[in-house]
GROMACS .gro file of C-alpha atoms in nm:
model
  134
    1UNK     CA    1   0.950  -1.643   1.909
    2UNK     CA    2   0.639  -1.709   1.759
    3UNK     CA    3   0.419  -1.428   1.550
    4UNK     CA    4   0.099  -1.436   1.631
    5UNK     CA    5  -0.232  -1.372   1.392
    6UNK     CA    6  -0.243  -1.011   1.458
    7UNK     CA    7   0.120  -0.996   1.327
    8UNK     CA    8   0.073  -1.171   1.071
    9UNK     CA    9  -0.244  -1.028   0.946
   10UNK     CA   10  -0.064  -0.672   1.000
   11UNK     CA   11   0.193  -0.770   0.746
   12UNK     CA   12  -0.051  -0.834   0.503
   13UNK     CA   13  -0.266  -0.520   0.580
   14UNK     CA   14   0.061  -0.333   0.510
   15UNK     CA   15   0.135  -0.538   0.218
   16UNK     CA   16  -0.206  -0.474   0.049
   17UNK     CA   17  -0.183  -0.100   0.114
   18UNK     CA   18   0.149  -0.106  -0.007
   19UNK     CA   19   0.046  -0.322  -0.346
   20UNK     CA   20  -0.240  -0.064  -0.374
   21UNK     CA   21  -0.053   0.254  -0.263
   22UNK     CA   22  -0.148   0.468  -0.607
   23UNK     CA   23  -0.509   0.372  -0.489
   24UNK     CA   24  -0.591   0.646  -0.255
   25UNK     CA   25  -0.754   0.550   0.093
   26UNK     CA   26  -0.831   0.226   0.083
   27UNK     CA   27  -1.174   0.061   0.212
   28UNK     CA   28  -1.136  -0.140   0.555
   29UNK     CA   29  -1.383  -0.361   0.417
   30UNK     CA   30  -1.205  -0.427   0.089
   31UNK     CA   31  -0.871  -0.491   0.279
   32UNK     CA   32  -1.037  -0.722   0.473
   33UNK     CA   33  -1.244  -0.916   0.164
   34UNK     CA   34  -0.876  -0.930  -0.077
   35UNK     CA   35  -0.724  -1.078   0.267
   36UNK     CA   36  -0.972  -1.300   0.397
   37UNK     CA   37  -0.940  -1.150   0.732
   38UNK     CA   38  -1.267  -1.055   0.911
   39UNK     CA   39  -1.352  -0.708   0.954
   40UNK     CA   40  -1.412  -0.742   1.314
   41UNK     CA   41  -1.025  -0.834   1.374
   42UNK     CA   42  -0.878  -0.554   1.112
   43UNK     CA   43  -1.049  -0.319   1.387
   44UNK     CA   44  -0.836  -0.426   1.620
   45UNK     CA   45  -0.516  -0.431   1.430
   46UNK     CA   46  -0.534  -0.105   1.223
   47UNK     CA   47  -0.570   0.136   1.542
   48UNK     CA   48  -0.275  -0.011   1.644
   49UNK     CA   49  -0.064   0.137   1.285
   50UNK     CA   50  -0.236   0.427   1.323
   51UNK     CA   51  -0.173   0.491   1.659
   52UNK     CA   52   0.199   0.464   1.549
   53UNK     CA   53   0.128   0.661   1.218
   54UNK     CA   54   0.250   0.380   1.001
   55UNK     CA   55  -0.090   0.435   0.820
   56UNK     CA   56  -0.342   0.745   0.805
   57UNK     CA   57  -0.705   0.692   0.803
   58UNK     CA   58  -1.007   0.869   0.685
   59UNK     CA   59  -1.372   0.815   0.785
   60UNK     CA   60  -1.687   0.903   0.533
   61UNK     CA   61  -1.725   0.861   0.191
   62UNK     CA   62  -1.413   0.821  -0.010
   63UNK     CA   63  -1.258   0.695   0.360
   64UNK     CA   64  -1.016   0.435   0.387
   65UNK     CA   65  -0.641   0.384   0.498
   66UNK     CA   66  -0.348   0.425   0.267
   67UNK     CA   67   0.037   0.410   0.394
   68UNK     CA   68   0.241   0.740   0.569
   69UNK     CA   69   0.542   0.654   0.414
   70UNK     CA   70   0.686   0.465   0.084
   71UNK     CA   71   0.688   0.075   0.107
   72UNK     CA   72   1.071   0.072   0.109
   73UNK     CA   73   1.101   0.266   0.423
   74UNK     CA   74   0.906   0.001   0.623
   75UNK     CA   75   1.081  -0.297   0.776
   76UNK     CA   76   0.914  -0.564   0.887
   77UNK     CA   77   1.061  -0.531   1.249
   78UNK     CA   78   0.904  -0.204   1.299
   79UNK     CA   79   0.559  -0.362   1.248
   80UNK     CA   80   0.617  -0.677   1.419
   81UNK     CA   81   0.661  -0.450   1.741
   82UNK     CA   82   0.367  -0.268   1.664
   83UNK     CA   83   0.165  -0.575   1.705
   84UNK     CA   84   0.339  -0.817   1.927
   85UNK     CA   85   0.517  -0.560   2.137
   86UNK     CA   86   0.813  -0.776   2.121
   87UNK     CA   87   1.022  -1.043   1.935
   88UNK     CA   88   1.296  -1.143   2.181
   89UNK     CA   89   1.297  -1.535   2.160
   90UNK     CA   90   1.299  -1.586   2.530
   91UNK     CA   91   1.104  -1.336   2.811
   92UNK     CA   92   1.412  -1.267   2.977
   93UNK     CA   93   1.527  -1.073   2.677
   94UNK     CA   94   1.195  -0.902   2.637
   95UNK     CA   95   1.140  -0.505   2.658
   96UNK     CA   96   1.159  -0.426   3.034
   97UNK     CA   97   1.202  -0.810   3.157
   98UNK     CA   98   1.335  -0.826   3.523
   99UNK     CA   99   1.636  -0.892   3.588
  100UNK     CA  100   1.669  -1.302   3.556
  101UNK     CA  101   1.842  -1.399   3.909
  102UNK     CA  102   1.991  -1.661   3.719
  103UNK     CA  103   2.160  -1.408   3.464
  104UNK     CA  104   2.509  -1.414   3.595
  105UNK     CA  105   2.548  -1.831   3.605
  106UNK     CA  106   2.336  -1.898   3.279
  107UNK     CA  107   2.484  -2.096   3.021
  108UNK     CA  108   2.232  -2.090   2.770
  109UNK     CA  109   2.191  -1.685   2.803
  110UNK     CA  110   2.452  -1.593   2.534
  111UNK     CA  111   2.287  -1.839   2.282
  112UNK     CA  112   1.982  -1.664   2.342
  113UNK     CA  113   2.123  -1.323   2.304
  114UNK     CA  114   2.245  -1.413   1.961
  115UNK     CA  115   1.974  -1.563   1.831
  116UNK     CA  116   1.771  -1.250   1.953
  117UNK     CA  117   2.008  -1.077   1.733
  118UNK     CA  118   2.003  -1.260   1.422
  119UNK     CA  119   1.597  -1.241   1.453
  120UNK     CA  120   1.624  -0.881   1.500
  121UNK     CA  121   1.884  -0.776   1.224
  122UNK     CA  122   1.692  -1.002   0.978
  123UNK     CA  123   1.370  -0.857   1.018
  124UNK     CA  124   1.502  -0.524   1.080
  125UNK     CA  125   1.660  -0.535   0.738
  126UNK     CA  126   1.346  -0.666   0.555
  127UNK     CA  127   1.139  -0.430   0.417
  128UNK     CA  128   0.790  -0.402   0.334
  129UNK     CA  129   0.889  -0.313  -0.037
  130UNK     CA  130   1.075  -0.689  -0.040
  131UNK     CA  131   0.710  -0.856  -0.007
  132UNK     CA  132   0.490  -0.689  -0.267
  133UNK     CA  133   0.433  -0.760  -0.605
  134UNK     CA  134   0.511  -0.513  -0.838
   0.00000   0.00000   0.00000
């Protein structure tokens, strides 16, 4: 498994709002300036929490984003699939893979299941409220 930018960048998008939470709606651009991500890519990531109302957004004056939810009810799992659709380590464990026609006679398939499931319970036990500073 390997986490690409967008995941990446949406952890620290969630970590900001989440460092910044007693802020109100929170500035795209100012998210994007304390991160050093460019503006142009946080428009592609932040439709993508909304969309899954992990944050709210507001447009006009006084506009911004700020979190649904506290920071401790996050985990980092939940946003991860927001943004890379999937974690699994290997595509034949991924979200609605086909069936592997090698699935009955593979040796390394249990390996892979269990590695799938220590990725999974760690990040699914990590929460967003573990990564800020308070």
């Amino acid at each position: 498994m390997m986490v690409s930018t967008r995941g990446r960048y949406a952890l620290r998008v969630m970590i900001d709002l989440a460092e910044h939470k007693n802020d109100g709606y929170i500035a795209m651009k100012t998210v994007a300036e304390r991160q050093g991500i460019s503006l142009k890519y946080l428009e592609k990531i932040l439709p993508l929490l909304v969309a899954e109302k992990m944050i709210e957004g507001v447009h006009g004056k006084g506009g911004g984003y700020r979190l649904t939810r506290a920071p401790e009810s996050y985990f980092v799992g939940e946003i991860l699939r927001v943004t890379e659709g999937n974690i699994a380590p290997v595509a034949c464990l991924e979200c609605g893979a086909e069936p592997c026609e090698h699935e009955s006679e593979c040796r390394t398939l249990p390996m892979w299941k269990e590695l799938n499931a220590v990725i999974s319970d760690y990040l699914d036990n990590k929460k967003l409220s573990d990564l800020i500073k308070i």
